[in-house]
Short mmCIF file of C-alpha atoms in Angstrom, two decimals:
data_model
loop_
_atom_site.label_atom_id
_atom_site.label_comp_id
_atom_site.label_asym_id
_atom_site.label_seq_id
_atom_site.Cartn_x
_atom_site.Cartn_y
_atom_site.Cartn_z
CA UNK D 21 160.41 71.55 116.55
CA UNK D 22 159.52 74.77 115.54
CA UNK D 23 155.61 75.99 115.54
CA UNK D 24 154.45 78.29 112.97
CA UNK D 25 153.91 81.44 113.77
CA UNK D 26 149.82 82.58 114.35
CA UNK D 27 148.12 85.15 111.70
CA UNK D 28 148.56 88.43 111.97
CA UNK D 29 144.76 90.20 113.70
CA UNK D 30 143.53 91.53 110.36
CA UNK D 31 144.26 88.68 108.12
CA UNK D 32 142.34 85.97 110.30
CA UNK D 33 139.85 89.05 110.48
CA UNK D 34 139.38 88.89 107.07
CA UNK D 35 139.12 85.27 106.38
CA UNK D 36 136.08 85.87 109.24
CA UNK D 37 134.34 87.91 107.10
CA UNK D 38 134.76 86.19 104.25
CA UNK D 39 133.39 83.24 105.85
CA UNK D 40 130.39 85.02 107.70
CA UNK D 41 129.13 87.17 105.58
CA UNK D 42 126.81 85.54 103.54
CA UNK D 43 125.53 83.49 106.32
CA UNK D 44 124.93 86.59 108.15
CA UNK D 45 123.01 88.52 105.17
CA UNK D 46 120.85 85.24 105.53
CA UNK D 47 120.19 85.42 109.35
CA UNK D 48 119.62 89.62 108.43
CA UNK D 49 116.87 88.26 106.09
CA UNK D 50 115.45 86.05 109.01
CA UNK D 51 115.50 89.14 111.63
CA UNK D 52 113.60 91.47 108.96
CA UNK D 53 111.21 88.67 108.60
CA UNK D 54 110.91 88.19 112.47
CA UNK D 55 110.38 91.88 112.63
CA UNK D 56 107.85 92.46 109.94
CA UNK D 57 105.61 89.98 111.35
CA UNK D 58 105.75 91.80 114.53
CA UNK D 59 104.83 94.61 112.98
CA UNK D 60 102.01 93.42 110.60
CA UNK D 61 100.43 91.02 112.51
CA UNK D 62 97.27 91.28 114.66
CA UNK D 63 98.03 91.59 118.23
CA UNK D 64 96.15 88.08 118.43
CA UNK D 65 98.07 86.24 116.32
CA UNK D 66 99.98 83.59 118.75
CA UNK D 67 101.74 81.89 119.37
CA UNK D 68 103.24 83.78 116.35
CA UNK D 69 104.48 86.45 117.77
CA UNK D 70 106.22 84.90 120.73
CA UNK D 71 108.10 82.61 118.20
CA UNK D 72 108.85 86.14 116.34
CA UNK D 73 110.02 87.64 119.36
CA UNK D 74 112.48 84.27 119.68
CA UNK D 75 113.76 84.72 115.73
CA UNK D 76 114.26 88.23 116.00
CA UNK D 77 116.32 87.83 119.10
CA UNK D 78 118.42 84.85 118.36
CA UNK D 79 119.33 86.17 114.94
CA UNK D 80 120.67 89.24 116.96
CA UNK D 81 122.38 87.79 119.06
CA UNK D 82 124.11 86.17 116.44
CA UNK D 83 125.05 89.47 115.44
CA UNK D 84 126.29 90.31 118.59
CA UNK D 85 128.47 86.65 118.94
CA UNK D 86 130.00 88.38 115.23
CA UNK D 87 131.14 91.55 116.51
CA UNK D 88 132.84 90.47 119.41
CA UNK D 89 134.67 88.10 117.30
CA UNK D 90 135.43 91.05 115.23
CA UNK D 91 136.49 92.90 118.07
CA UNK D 92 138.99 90.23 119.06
CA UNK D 93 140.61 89.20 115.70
CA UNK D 94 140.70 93.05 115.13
CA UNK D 95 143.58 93.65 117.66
CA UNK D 96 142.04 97.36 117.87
CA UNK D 97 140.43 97.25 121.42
CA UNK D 98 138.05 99.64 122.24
CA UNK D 99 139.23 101.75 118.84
CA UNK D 100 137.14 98.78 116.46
CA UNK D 101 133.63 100.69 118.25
CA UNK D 102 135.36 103.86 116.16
CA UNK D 103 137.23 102.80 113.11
CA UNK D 104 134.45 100.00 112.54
CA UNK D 105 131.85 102.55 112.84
CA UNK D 106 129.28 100.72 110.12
CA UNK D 107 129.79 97.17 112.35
CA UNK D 108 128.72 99.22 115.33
CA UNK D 109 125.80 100.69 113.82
CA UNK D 110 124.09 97.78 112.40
CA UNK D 111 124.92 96.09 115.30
CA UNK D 112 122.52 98.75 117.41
CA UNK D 113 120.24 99.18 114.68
CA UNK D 114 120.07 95.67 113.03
CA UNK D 115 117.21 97.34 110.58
CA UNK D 116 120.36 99.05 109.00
CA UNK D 117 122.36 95.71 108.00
CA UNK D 118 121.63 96.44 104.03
CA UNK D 119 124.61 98.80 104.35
CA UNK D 120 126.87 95.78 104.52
CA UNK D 121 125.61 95.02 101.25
CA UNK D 122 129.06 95.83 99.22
CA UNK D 123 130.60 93.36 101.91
CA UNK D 124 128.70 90.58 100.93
CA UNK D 125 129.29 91.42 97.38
CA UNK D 126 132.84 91.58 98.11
CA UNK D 127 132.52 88.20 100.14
CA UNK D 128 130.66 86.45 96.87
CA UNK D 129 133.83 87.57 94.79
CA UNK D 130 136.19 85.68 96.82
CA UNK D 131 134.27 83.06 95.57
CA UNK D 132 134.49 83.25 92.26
CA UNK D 133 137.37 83.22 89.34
CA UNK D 134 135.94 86.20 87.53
CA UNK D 135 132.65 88.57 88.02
CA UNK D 136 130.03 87.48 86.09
CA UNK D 137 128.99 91.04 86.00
CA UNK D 138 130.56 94.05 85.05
CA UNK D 139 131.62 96.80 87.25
CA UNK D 140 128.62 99.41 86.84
CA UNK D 141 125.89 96.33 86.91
CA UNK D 142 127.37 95.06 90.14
CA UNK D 143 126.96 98.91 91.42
CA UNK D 144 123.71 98.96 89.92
CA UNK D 145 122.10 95.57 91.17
CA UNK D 146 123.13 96.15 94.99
CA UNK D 147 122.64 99.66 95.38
CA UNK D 148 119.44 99.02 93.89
CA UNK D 149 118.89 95.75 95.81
CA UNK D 150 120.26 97.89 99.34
CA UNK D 151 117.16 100.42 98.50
CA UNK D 152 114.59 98.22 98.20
CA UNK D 153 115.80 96.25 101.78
CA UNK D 154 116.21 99.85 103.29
CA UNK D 155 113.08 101.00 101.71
CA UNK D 156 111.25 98.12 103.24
CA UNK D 157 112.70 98.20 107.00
CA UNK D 158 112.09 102.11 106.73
CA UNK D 159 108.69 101.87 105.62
CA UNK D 160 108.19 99.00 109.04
CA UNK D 161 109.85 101.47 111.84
CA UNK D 162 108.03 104.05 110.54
CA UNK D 163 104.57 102.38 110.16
CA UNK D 164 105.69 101.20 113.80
CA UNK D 165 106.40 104.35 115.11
CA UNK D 166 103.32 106.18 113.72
CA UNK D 167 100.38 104.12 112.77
CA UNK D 168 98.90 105.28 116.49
CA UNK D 169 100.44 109.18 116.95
CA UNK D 170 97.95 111.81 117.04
CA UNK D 171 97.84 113.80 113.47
CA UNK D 172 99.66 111.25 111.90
CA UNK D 173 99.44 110.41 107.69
CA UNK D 174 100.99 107.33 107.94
CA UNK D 175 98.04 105.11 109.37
CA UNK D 176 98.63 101.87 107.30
CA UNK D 177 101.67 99.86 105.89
CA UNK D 178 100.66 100.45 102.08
CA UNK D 179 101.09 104.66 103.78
CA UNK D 180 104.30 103.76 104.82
CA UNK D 181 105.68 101.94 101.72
CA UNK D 182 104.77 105.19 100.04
CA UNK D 183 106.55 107.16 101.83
CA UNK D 184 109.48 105.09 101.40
CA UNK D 185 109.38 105.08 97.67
CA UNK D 186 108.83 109.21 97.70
CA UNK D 187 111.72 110.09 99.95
CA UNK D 188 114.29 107.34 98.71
CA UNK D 189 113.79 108.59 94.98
CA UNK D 190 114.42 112.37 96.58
CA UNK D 191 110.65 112.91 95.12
CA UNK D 192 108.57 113.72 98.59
CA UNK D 193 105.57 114.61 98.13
CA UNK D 194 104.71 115.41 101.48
CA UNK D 195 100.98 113.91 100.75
CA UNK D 196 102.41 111.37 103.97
CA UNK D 197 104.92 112.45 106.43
CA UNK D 198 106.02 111.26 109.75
CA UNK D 199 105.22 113.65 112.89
CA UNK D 200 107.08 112.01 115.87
CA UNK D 201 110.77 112.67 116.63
CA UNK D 202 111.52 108.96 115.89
CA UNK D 203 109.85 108.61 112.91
CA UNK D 204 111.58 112.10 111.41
CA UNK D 205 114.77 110.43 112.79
CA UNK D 206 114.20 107.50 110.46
CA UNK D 207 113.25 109.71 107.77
CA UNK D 208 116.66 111.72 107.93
CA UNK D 209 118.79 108.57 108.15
CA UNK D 210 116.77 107.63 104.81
CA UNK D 211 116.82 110.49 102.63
CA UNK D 212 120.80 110.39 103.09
CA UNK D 213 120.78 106.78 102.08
CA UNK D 214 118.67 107.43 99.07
CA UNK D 215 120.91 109.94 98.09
CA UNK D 216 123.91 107.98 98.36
CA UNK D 217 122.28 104.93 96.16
CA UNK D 218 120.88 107.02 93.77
CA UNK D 219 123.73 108.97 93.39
CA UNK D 220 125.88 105.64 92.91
CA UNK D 221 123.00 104.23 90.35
CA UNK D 222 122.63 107.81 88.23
CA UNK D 223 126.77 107.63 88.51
CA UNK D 224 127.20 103.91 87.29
CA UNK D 225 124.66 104.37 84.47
CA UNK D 226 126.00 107.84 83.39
CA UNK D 227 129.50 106.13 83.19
CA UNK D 228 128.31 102.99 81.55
CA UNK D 229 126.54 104.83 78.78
CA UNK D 230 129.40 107.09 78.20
CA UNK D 231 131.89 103.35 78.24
CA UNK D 232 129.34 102.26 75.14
CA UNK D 233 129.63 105.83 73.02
CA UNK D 234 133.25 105.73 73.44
CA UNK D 235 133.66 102.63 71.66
CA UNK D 236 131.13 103.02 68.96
CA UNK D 237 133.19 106.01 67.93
CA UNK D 238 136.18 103.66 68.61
CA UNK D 239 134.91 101.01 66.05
CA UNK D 240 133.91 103.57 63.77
CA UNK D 241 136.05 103.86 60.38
CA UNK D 242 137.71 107.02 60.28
CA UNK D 243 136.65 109.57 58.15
CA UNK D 244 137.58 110.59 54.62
CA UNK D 245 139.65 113.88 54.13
#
């Protein structure tokens, strides 16, 4: 008796993803939460922060359980680090996992028969949902990072969240600003993200309003010679 051939590497990759994802935006949501409350609480504030310390941890080493299952059903070897370079990088900086957010779209459309949304509000409602997660674990590392350095304009949270709203709508006003290597580092890793998602929100909207014009003057009767 014959046995059936196994899957090829990147189709039981796939079905993986498909069947992670969503559980992993979830345990993303439970490491931001972890993290925040590191951040934001008082120093005091236990045994809190020790079972923060234990969320934040186990969710990422759930993260790290993923990717070397990735890394296996990939069949790439040491190449996935490479051609997977987005895995890799949220995978260091877990902070950074609302990038995956047009996987989990993709992975809730596997789901379903038909979109219940068209293209440009899909683009529109997770680019804008991916700033405001980005905008939030921004405006924690850098609150983080320089609510204690000497000189520093960012001294409280509500500072911070400023900041993230001025640099991810390309505004920066410069009224707060982050002085220490790693919080500029932050800042440069989120004034290209801004620019990608509002360049894909501007894009979408620009398209979508241009999609409505061209069939009004499709509907339109034509004119009388």
């Amino acid at each position: 008796m014959s046995q059936r051939p196994a899957p090829e590497a990147p189709a039981r990759l796939t079905r993986w993803e498909q069947r992670t994802e969503l559980p992993l935006f979830a345990a993303s949501l439970l490491f931001l939460a972890g993290y925040a409350f590191r951040v934001l609480a008082p120093h005091d504030a236990q045994p809190w922060h020790d079972l923060s310390l234990i969320l934040v941890w186990s969710t990422w080493l759930m993260f790290l359980a993923d990717y070397a299952v990735r890394l296996r059903l990939s069949g790439l070897g040491a190449r996935f680090v490479g051609v997977r370079w987005l895995d890799t990088l949220v995978l260091v900086l877990p902070l950074l996992r609302p990038l995956r957010m047009v996987k989990v779209y993709s992975a809730v459309q596997q789901r379903h028969d038909r979109p219940r949304l068209t293209l440009y509000a899909r683009v529109m409602s997770y680019a804008s949902l991916s700033a405001v997660l980005l905008g939030f674990s921004a405006s924690l590392a850098v609150y983080r990072l320089e609510r204690e350095a000497p000189g520093a304009s960012i001294r409280t949270f509500g500072d911070a969240v400023w900041w993230a709203c001025a640099t991810l709508s390309t505004v920066g006003y410069g009224d707060a600003a982050p002085v220490t290597f790693w919080g500029r580092t932050v800042a440069a890793g989120l004034m290209a993200c801004g620019l990608a998602l509002l360049g894909a929100v501007t894009g979408s909207f620009s398209s979508w309003l241009i999609q409505v014009f061209t069939r009004e003057d499709e509907k339109r009767p034509p004119e009388r010679g």
